[in-house]
Coordinates of C-alpha atoms in Angstrom, one line a residue:
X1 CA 42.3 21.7 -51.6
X2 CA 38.5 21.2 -51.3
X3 CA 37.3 19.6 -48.1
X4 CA 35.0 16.6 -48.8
X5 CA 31.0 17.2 -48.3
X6 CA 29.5 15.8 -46.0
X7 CA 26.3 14.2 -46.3
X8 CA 23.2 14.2 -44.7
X9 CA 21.6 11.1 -43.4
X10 CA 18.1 11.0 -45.2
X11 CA 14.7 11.3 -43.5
X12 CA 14.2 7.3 -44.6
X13 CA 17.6 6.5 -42.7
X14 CA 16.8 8.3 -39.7
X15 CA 13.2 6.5 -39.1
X16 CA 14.8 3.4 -39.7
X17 CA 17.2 3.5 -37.6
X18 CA 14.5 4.8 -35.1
X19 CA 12.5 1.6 -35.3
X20 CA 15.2 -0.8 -35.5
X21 CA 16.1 0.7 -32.0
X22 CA 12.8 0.6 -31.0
X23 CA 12.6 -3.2 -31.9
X24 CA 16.1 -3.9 -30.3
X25 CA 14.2 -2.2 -27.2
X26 CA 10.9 -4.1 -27.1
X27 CA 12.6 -7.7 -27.6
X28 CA 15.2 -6.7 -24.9
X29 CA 12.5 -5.9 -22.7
X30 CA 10.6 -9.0 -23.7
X31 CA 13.0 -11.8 -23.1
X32 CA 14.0 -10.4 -19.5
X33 CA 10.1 -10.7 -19.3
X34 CA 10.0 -14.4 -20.3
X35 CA 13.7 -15.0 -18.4
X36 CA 12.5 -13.1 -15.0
X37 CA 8.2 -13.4 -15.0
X38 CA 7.6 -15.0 -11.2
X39 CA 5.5 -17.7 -10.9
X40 CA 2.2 -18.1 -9.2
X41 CA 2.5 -18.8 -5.9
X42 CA 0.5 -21.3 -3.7
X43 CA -1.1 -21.2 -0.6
X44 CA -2.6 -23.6 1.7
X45 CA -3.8 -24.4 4.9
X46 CA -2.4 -27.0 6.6
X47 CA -3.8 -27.4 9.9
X48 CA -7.1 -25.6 11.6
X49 CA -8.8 -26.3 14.7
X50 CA -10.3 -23.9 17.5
X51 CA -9.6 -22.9 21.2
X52 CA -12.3 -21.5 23.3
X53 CA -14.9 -21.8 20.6
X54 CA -18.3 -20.6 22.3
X55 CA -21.0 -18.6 21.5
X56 CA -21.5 -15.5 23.8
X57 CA -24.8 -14.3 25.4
X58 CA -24.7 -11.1 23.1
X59 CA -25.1 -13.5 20.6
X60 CA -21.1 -13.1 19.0
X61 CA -18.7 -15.9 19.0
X62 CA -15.7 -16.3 21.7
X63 CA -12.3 -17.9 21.4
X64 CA -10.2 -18.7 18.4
X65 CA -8.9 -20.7 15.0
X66 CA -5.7 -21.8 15.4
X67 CA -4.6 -22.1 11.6
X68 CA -1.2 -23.6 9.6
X69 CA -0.7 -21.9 6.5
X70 CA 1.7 -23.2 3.3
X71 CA 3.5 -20.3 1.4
X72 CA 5.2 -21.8 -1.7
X73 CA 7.5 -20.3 -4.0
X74 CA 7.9 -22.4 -7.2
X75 CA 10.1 -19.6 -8.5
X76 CA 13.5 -20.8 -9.6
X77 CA 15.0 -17.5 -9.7
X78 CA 13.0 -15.0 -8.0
X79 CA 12.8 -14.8 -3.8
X80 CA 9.4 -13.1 -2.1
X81 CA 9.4 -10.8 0.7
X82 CA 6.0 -10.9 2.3
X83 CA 5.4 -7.3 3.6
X84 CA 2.5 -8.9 6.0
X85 CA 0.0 -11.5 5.6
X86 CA -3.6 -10.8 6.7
X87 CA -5.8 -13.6 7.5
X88 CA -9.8 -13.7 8.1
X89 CA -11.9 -16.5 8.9
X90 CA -15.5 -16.6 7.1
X91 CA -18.7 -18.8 7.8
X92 CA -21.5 -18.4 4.9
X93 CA -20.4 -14.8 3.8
X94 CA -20.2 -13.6 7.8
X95 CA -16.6 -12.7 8.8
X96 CA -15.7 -14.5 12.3
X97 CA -12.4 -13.9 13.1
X98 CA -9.2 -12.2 12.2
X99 CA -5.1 -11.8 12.1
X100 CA -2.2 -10.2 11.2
X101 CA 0.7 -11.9 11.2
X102 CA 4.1 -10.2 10.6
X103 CA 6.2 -10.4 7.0
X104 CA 9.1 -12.8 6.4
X105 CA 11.1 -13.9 3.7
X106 CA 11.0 -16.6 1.3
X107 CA 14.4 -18.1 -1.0
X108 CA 13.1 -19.5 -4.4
X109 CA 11.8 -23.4 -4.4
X110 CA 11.6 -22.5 -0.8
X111 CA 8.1 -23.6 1.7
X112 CA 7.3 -21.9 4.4
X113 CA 4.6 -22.3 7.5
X114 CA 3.2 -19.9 9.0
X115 CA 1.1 -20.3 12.4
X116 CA -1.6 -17.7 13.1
X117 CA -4.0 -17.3 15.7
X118 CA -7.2 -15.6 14.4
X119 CA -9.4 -13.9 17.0
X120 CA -12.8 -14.0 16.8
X121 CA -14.2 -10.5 16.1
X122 CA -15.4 -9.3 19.7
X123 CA -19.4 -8.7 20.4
X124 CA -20.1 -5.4 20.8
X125 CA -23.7 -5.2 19.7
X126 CA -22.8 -3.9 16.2
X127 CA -21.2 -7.1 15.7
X128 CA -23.7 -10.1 16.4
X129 CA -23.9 -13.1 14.2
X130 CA -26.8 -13.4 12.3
X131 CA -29.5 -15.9 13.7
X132 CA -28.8 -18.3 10.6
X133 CA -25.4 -18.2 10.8
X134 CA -25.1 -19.2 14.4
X135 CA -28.1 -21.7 14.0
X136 CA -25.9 -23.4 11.7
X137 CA -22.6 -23.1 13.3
X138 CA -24.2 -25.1 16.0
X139 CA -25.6 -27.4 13.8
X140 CA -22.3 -28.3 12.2
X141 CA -20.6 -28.1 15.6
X142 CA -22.6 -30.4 16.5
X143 CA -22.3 -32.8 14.2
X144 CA -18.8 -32.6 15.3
X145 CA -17.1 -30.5 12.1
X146 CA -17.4 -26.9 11.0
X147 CA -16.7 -25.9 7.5
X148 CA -15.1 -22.2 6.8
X149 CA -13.7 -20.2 4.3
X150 CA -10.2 -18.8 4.5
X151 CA -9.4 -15.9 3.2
X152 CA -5.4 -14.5 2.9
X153 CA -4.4 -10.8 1.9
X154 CA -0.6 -10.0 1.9
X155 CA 2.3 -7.7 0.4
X156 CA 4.6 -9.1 -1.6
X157 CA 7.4 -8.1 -3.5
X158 CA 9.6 -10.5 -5.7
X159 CA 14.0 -9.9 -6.0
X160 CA 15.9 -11.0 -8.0
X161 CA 19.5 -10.6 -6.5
X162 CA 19.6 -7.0 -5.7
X163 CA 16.6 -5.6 -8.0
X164 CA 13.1 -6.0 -6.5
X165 CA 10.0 -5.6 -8.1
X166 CA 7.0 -3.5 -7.1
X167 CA 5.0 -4.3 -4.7
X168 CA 2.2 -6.9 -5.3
X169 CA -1.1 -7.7 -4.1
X170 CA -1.7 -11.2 -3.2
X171 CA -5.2 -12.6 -2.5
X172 CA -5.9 -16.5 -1.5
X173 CA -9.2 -17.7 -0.7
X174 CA -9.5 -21.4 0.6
X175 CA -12.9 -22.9 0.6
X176 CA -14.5 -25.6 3.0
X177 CA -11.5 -25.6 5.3
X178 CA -12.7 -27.8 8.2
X179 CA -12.2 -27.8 11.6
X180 CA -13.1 -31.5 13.2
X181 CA -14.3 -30.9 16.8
X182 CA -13.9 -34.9 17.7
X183 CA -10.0 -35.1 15.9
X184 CA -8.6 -32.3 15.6
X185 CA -5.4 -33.9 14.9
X186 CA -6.2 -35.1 11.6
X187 CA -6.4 -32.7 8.6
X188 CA -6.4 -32.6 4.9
X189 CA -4.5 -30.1 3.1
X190 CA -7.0 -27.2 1.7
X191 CA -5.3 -25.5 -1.4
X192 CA -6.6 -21.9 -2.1
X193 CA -6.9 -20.2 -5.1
X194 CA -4.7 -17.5 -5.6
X195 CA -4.3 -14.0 -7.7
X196 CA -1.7 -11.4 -7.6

């Protein structure tokens, strides 16, 4: 008795069989996309005022702004875990002061303040404000309110359950943040504008 041929699957077969899998593939990979894609997340400050806020005799600025930040994850799903979060403090396109403050985590739909003390950069002759810059610093101070910019660096990474993302960049910037010399209990919520 003859054993039955077996046939070959065709050329035509085996490329479409290659791009049906291929297809399979790409809308697998694109509804986990559209299921698992994080949100934008928001920033804010909510609070800013100074302590010790002078100008030194080497023409640099002493003392510190106290600032609140917002974190907020709309995410329904996914859960951040900021690596660290730095912070600068900006007047007219001079940097003033500075901080690091340390990483935590954040549960989706979840706020979270963070308080942060940034240092003014220390005069060391390399370091002086520009005569413009300080001329209208005391002008605004003044006047009894200073306007800066906020700017936010940190490294996140988003999780979902047990599987984590890579790690993103995040970068806030909040303009004309002010800082009320006569009430500094009273603030307005600045929102920044934020890219990963």
């Amino acid at each position: 008795m003859a054993e039955p041929r077996r046939m070959r699957p065709s050329t035509f077969r085996c490329a479409a069989a290659t791009v049906l899998a291929l297809l399979v593939v790409v809308f697998i990979i694109v509804i986990l996309w559209l299921f698992l894609h994080p949100s934008k997340l928001y920033l804010s400050v909510d609070h800013a005022s100074t302590t010790g806020f002078n100008f030194t005799a080497a023409g640099g600025l002493a003392g510190a702004f106290d600032l609140t930040l917002r974190a907020f994850n709309p995410n329904e799903r996914a859960s951040v875990s900021y690596r660290w979060v730095d912070v600068g403090v900006w007047y007219g396109g001079t940097y003033l002061a500075g901080a690091h403050a340390p990483g935590f985590y954040q549960p989706p739909e979840d706020e979270t303040r963070v308080d942060v003390v940034a240092r003014a950069a220390p005069a060391d002759g390399t370091t002086t404000l520009p005569r413009d810059v300080e001329e209208g610093m005391k002008k605004e101070r003044t006047a009894g309110k200073l306007t800066v910019d906020v700017h936010v660096v940190a490294k996140v990474r988003f999780r979902y359950g047990v599987v984590g993302t890579r790690k993103y960049t995040v970068r806030g910037s909040c303009p004309a943040v002010p800082i009320d010399f006569a009430s500094p209990t009273s603030f307005d919520r600045v929102n920044c504008h934020v890219h990963i």
